[in-house]
Tab-separated table of C-alpha atoms in Angstrom:
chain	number	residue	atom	x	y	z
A	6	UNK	CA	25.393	-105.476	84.743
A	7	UNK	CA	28.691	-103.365	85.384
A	8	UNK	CA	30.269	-102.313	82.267
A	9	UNK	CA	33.966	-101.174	81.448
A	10	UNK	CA	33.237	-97.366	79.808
A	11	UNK	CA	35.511	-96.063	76.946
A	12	UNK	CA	35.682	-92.637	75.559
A	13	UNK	CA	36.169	-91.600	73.090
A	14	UNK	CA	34.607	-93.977	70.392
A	15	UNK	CA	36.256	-92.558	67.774
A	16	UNK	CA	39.335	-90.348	67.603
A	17	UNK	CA	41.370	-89.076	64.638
A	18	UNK	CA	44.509	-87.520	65.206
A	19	UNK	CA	47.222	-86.250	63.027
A	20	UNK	CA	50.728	-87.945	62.909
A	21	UNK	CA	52.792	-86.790	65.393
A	22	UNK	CA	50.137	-85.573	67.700
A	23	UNK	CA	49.429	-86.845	71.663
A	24	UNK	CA	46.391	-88.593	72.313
A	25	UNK	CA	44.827	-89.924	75.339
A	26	UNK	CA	42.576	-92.865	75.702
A	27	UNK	CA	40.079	-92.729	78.577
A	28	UNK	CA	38.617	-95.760	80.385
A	29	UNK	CA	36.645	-96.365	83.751
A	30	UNK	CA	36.804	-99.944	84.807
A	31	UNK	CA	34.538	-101.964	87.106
A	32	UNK	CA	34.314	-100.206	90.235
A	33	UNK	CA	35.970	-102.997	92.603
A	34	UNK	CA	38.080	-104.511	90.247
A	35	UNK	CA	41.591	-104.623	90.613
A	36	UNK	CA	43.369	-104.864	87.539
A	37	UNK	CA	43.193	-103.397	84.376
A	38	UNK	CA	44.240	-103.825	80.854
A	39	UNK	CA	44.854	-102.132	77.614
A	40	UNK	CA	44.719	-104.364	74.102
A	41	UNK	CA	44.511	-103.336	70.646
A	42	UNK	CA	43.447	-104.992	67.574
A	43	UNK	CA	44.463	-103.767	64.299
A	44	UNK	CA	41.775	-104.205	61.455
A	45	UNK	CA	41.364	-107.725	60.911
A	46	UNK	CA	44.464	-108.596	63.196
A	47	UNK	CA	44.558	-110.373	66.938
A	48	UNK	CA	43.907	-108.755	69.547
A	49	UNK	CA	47.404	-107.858	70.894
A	50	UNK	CA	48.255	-107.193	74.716
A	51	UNK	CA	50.014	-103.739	75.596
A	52	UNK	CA	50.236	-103.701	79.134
A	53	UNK	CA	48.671	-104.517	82.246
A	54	UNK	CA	48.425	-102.594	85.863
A	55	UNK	CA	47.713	-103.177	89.069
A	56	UNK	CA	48.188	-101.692	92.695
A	57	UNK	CA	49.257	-98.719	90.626
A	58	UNK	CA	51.668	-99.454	89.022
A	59	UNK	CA	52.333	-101.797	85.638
A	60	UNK	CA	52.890	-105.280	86.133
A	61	UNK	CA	53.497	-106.483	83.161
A	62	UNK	CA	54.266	-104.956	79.019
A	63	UNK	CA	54.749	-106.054	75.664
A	64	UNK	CA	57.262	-105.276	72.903
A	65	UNK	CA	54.344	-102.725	71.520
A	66	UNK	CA	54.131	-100.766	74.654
A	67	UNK	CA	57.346	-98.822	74.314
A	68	UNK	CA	58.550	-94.962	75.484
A	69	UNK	CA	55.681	-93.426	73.368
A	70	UNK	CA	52.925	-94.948	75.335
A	71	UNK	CA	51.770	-94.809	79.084
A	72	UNK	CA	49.282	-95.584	81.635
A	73	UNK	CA	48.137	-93.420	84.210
A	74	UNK	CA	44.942	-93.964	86.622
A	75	UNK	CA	44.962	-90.583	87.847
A	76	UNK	CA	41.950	-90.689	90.566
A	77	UNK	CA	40.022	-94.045	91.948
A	78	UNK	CA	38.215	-94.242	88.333
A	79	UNK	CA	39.841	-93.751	85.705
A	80	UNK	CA	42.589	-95.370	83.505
A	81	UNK	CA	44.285	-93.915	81.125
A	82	UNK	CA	46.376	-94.991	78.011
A	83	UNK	CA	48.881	-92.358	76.672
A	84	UNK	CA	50.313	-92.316	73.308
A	85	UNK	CA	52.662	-89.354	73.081
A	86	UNK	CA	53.867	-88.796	69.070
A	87	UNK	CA	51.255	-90.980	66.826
A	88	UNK	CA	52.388	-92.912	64.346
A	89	UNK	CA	50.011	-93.996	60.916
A	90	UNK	CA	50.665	-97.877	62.520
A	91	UNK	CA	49.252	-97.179	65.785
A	92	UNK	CA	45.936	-96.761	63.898
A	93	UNK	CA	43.746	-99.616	65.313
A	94	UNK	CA	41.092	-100.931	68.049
A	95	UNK	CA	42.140	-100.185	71.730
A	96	UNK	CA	40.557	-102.272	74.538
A	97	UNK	CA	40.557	-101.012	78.304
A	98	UNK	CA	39.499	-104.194	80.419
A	99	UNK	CA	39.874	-104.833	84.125
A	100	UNK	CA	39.323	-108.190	86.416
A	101	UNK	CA	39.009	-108.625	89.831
A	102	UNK	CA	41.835	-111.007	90.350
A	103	UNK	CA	43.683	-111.035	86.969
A	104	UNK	CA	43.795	-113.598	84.143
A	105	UNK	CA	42.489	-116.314	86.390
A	106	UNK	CA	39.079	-115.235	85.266
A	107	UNK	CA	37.323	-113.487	82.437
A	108	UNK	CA	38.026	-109.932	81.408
A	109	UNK	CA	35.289	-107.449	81.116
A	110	UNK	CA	36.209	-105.346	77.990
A	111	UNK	CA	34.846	-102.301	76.922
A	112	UNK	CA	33.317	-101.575	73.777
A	113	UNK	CA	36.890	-99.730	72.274
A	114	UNK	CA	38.374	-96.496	71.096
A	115	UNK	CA	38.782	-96.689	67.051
A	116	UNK	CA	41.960	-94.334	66.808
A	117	UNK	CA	42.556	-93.506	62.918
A	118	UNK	CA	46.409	-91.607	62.813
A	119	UNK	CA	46.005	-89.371	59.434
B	22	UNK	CA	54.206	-119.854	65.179
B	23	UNK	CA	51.603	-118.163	67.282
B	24	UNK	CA	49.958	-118.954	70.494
B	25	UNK	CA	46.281	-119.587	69.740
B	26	UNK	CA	45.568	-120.710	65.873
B	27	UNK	CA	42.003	-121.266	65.882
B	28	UNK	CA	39.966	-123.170	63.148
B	29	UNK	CA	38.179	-122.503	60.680
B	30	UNK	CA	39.213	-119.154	59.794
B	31	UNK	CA	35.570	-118.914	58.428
B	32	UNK	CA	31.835	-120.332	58.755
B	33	UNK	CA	28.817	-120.292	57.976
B	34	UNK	CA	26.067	-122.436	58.803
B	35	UNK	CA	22.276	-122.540	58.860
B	36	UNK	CA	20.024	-121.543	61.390
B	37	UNK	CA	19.379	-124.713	63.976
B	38	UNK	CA	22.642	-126.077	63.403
B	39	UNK	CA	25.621	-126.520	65.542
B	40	UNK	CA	28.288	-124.681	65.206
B	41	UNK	CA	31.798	-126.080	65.959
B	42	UNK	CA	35.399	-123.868	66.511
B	43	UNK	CA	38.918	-125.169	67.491
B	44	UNK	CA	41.430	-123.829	69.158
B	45	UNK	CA	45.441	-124.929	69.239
B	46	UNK	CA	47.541	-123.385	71.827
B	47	UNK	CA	51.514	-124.147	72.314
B	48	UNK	CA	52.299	-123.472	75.356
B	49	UNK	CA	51.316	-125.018	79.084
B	50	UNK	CA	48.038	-122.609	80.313
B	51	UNK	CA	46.171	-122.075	83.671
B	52	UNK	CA	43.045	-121.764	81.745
B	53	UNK	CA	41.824	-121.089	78.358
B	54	UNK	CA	38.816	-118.660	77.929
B	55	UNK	CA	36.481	-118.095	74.857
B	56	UNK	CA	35.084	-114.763	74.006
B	57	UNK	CA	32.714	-113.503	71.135
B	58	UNK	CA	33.225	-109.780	69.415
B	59	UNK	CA	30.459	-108.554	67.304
B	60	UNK	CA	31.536	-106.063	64.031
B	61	UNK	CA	33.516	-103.255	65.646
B	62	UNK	CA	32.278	-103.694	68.739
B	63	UNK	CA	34.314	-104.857	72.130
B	64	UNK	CA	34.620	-108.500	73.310
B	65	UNK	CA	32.707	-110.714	75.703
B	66	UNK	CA	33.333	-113.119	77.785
B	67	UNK	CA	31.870	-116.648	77.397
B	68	UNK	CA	33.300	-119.119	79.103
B	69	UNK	CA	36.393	-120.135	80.935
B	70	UNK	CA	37.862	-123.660	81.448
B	71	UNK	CA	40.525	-124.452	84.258
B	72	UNK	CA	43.719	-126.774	83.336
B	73	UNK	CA	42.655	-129.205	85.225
B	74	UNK	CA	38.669	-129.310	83.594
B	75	UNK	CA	37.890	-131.383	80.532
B	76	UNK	CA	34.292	-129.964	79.783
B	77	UNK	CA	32.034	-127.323	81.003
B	78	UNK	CA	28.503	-125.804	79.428
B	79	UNK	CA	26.794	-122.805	79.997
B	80	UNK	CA	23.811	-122.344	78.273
B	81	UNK	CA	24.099	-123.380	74.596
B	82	UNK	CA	28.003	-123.486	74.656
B	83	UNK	CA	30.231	-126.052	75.537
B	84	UNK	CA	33.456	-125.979	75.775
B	85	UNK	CA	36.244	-129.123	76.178
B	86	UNK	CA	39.855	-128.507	76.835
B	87	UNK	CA	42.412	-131.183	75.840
B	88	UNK	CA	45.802	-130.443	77.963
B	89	UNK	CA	47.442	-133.369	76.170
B	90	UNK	CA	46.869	-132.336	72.685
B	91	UNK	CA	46.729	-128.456	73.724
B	92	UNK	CA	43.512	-128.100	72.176
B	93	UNK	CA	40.217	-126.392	72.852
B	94	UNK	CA	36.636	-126.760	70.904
B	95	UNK	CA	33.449	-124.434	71.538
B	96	UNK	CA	30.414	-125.715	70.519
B	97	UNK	CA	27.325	-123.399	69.842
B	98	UNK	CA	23.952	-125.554	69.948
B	99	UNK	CA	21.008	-124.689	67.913
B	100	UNK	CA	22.842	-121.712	66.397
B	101	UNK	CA	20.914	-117.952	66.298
B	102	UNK	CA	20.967	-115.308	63.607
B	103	UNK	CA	22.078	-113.572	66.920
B	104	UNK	CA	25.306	-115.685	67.329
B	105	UNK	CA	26.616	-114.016	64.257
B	106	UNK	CA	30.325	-112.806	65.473
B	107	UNK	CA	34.181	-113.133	65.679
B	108	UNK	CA	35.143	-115.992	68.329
B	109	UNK	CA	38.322	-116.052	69.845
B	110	UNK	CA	40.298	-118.668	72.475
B	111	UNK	CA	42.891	-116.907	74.720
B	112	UNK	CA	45.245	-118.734	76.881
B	113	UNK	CA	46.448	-117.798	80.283
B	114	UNK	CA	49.907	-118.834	80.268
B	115	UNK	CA	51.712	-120.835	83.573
B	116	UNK	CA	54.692	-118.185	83.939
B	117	UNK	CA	52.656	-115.431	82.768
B	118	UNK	CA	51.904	-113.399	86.097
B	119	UNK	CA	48.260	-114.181	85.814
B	120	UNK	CA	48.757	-110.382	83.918
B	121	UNK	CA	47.788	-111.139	80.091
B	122	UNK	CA	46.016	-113.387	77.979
B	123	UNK	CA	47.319	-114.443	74.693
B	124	UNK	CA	44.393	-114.271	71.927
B	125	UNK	CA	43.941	-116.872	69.128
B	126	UNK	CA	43.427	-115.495	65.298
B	127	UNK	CA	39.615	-115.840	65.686
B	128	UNK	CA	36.731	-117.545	63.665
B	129	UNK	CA	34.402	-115.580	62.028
B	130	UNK	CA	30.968	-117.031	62.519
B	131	UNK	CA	28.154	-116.591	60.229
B	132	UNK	CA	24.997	-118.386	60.912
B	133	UNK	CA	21.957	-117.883	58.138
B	134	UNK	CA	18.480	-117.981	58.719
């Protein structure tokens, strides 16, 4: 079965510092999706993107972060300075046509600011 | 108040026996969609119900959708050591794009053997 691919599993970063989330989506889907989840919280929606370009982001998803899919593959989520609160559980997930049917999620990137 | 408040918070059942979650939502939704996350790990989907659907099984799950009293339930059958997770409702909102689902707060599911 197609799977949604997230590297890294695990990052650590220092405060301050830029990291970059990697995800590769279902080959012919269309949109795509970044979440997180802090420990023990929701999972909250950051933004979403389609036809290259975002379509739609929340309060969370302000000047310090950014999407990019820089080739047919992959899509990437930006988060310029770190702060100790962005420390959670980011989701990548993509559909074929949007929130009118389910998201395929992948497995996460556990960030950990320090 | 939030979007999708999902009871209980907690629990734990035996091996065999049904398991039963709720979900309250507060705003109108094109559909309402159910998905399972084991410890640390990413989500799944389960099911989806449509507005306009009342019921629908797949499997060992079913799932109703009350419009009227903005409700959901999931029902797991003859509950698994294996069903062991986080279960959480999210909404697809009418006005929302079709861009985002909103997630509930999530049950934790424990099932004993």
């Amino acid at each position: 079965e197609p799977e949604v691919t997230q590297t890294p599993s695990h990052q650590v970063t220092q405060m301050g510092q830029e990291v970059i989330l990697r995800c590769v989506p279902i080959s012919n889907h269309l949109y795509f999706y970044w979440y997180r989840q802090i420990l023990g919280q929701k999972v909250e929606f950051l933004v979403s993107f389609y036809n290259n370009e975002i379509s739609e982001k929340s309060e969370i998803f302000d000047d310090q972060f950014s999407v990019e899919r820089p080739d047919g593959s992959n899509f990437t989520l930006k988060i310029r300075s770190t702060k100790l609160e962005d420390s959670a559980m980011y989701f990548c997930a993509s559909t074929y046509q949007g929130a009118r049917y389910g998201y395929t999620f992948g497995s996460g990137t556990r960030l950990t600011v320090v | 108040s939030q979007q999708g408040e999902e009871d209980p918070q907690a629990l734990s059942i035996q091996e065999g026996e049904n398991a039963t979650m709720n979900c309250s939502y507060k705003t109108s939704i094109n559909n309402l969609q159910w998905y399972r996350q084991n410890s640390g790990r990413g989500l799944v989907h389960l099911i989806l119900i449509r507005s306009n659907e009342r019921e629908k099984h797949s499997g060992r799950l079913r799932v109703t959708l009350d419009t009227s009293k903005k409700s959901s339930s999931l029902l797991i059958t003859a509950s698994r050591a294996a069903d062991t997770a986080s279960y959480f409702c999210a909404t697809d909102e009418v006005g929302g794009g079709g861009n985002k689902l909103t997630f509930g707060t999530g049950t934790q599911l424990k099932v004993e053997l």
